[in-house]
Tab-separated table of C-alpha atoms in Angstrom:
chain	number	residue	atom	x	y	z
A	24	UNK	CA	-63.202	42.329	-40.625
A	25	UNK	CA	-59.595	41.554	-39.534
A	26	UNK	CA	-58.751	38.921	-37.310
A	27	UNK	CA	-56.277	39.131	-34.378
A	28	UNK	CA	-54.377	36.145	-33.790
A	29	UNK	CA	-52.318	36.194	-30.710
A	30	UNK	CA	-50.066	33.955	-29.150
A	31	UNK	CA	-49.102	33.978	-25.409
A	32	UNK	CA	-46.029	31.690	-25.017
A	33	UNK	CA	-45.072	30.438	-21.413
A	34	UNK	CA	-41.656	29.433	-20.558
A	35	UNK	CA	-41.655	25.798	-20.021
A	36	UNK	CA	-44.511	24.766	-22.120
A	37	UNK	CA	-43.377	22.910	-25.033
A	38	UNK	CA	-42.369	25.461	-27.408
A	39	UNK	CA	-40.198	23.913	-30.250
A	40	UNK	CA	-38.199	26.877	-30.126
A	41	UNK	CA	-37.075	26.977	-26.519
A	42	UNK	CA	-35.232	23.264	-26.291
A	43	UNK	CA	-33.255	24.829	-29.479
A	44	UNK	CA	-32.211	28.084	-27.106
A	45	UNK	CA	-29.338	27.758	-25.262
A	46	UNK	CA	-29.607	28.759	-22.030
A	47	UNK	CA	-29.447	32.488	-20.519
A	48	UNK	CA	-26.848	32.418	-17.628
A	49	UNK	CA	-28.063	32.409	-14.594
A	50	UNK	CA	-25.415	32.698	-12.430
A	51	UNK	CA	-24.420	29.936	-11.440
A	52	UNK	CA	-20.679	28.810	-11.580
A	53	UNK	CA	-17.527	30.615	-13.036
A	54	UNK	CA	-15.402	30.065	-16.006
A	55	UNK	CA	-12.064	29.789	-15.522
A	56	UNK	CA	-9.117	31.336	-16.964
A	57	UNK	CA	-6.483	29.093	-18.267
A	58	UNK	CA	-3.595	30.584	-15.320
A	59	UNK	CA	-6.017	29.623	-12.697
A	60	UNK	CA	-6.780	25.614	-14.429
A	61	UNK	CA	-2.983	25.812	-14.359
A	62	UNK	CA	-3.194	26.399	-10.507
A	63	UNK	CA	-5.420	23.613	-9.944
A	64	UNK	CA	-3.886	20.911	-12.701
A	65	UNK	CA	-0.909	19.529	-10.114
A	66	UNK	CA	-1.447	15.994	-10.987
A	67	UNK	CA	1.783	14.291	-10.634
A	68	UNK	CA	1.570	10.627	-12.053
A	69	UNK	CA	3.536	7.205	-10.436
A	70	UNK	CA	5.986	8.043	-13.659
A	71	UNK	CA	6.424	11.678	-12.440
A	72	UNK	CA	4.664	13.182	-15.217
A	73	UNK	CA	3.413	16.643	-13.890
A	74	UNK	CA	6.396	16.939	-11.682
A	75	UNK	CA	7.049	20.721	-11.631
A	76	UNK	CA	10.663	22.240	-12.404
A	77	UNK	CA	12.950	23.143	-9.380
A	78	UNK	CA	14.893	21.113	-6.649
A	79	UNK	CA	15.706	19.904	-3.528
A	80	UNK	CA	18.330	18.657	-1.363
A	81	UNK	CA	18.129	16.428	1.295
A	82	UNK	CA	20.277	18.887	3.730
A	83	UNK	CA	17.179	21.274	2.980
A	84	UNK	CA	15.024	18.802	3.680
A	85	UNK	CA	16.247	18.301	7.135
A	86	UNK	CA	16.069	22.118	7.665
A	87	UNK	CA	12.577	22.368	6.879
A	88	UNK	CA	11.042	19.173	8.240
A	89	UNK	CA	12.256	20.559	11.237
A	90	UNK	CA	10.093	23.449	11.057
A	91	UNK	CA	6.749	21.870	9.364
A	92	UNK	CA	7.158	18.721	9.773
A	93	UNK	CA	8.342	17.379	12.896
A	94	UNK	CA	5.360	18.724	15.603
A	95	UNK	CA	3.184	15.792	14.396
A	96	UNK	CA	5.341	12.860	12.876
A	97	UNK	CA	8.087	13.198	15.568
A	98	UNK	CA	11.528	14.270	15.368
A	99	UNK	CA	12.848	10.711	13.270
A	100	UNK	CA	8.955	10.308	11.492
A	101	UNK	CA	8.731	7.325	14.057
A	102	UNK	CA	6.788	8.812	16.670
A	103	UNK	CA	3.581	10.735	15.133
A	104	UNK	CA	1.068	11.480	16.697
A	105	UNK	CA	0.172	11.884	12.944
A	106	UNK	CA	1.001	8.641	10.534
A	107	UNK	CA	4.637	7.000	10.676
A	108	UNK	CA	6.915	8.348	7.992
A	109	UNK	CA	9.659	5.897	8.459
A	110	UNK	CA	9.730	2.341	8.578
A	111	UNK	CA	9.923	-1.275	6.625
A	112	UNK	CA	8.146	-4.009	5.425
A	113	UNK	CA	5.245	-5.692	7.796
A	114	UNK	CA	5.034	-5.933	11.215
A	115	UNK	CA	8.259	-8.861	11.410
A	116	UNK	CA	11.441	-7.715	9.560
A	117	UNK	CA	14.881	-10.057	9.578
A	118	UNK	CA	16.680	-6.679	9.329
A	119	UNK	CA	14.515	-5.334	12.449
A	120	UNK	CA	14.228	-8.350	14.673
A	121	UNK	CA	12.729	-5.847	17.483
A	122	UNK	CA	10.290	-4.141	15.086
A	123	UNK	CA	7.179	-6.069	17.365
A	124	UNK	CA	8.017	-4.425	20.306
A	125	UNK	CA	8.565	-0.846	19.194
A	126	UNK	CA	5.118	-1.619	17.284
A	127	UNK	CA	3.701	-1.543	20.051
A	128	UNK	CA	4.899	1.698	20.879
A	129	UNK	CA	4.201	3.358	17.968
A	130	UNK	CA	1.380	1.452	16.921
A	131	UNK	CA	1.192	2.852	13.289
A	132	UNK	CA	4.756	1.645	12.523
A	133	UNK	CA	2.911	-0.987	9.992
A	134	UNK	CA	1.885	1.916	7.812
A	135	UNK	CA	4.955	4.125	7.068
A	136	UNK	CA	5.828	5.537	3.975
A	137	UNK	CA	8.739	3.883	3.965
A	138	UNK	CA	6.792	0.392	4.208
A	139	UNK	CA	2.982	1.063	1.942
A	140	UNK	CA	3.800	3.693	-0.969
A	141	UNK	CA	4.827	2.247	-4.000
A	142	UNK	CA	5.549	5.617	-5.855
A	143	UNK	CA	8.512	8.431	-4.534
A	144	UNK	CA	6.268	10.780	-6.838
A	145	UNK	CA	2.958	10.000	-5.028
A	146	UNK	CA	4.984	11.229	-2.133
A	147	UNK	CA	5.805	14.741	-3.839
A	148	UNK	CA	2.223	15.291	-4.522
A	149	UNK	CA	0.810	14.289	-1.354
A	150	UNK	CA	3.239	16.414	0.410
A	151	UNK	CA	2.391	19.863	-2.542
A	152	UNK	CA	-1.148	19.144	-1.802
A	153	UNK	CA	-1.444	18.506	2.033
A	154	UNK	CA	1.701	19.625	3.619
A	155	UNK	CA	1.971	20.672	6.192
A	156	UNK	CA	-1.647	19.963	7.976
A	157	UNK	CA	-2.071	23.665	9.122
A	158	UNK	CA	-1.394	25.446	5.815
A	159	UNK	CA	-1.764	22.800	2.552
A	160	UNK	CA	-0.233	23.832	-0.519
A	161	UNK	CA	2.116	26.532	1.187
A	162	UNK	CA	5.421	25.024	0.441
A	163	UNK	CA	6.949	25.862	-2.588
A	164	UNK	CA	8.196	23.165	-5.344
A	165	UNK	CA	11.290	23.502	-4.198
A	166	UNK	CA	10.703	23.111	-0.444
A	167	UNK	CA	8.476	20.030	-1.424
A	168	UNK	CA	11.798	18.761	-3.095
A	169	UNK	CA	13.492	18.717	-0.490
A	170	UNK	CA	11.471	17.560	2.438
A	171	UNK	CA	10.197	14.376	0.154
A	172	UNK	CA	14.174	13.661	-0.463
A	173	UNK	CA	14.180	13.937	3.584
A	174	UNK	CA	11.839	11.785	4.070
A	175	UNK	CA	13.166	9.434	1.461
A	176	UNK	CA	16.636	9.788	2.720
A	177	UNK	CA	15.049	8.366	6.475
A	178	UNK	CA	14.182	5.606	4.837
A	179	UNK	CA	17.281	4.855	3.108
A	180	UNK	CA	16.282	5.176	-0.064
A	181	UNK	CA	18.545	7.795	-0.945
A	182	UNK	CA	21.860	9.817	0.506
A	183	UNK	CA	22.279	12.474	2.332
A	184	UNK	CA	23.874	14.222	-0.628
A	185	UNK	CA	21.034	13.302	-2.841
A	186	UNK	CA	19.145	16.127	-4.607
A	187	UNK	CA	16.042	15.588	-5.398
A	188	UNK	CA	13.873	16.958	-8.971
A	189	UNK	CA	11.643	15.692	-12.157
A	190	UNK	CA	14.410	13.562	-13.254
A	191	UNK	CA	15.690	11.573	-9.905
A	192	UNK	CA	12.827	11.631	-8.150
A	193	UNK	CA	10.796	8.872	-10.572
A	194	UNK	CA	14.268	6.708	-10.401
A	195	UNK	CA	13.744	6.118	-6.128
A	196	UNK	CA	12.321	2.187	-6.056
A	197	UNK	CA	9.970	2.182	-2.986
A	198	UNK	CA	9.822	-0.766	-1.260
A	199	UNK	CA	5.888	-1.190	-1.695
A	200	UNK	CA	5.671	-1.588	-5.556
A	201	UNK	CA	6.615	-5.000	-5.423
A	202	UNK	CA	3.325	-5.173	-3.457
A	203	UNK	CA	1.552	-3.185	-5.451
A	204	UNK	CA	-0.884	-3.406	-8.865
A	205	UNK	CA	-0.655	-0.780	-11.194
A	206	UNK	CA	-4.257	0.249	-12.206
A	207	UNK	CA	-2.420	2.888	-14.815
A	208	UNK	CA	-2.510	1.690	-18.483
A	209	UNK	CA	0.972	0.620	-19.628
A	210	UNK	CA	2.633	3.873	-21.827
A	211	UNK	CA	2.121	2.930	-26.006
């Protein structure tokens, strides 16, 4: 007399060989192809690593935050409605001694660019990634450039000849990194 031995195995019940099975797909998610990581990997750091080739001029600059720019931080970057691009330190400056009254005015005068940001290259990648509000990430590396050495250049930090790329752009000292603290490890 033979003997039938049979074995009904149901997913999800302890059988040592399903934890060693990888998983079936099941649809969920995508892999990526290294060109479109690339797309996405725009990191620029305070030191301007990730800073992209190409370059801008400040005369470009003008051209363009004319056209993007200017509909919501104001012809000069003084009068928003959208945040303050230009301005100095606090809200009492000895080379602004009327700075309280045109705070009131443009109440986010306190918050500039110019005044808070303590890297020129977090400026480049704010501006690649959100610029301008109603189409982010449509500029090209050039045009980004140039309007950051515009925006710059309002703030005197640099000429109106000044061209702006990877290697000049980590050189501009913002006035906010003496107020700032560096949570990036120190380069080995």
């Amino acid at each position: 007399m033979a003997i039938a031995l049979v074995v009904w195995v149901v997913p999800g019940w302890g059988g040592a060989s399903e934890s060693t099975v990888a998983p079936s797909a099941i649809g969920l998610g995508t892999v990526l192809t290294a060109e479109e990581i690339e797309r996405y990997a725009i990191t620029v750091f305070p030191d301007g690593r990730g800073l992209p080739p190409g370059r801008g001029t400040v005369e470009q600059g003008a051209r363009l935050y004319r056209v993007q720019c200017a509909a919501c931080h104001g012809a000069q970057g003084i009068e928003g409605p959208a945040s303050r691009l230009v301005g100095t330190d606090g809200f009492i400056g000895w080379s602004d001694p009327l700075r309280p009254l045109r705070v009131r005015k443009y109440p986010l005068q306190v918050f500039s660019v110019g005044a808070m940001w303590p890297h020129a290259t977090t400026l480049f990648d704010y501006v690649r990634r959100g610029m301008p509000m109603h189409a982010p990430k449509s500029l090209t590396d050039e045009e980004v450039y140039a309007v950051t050495g515009y925006v710059l250049h309002l703030n005197g930090l640099v000429g109106s000849q000044a061209v702006i790329d990877r290697d000049t752009l980590p050189r501009v000292v913002m006035p906010g990194l003496a107020r700032t603290v560096s949570a990036w490890p120190a380069e080995r």
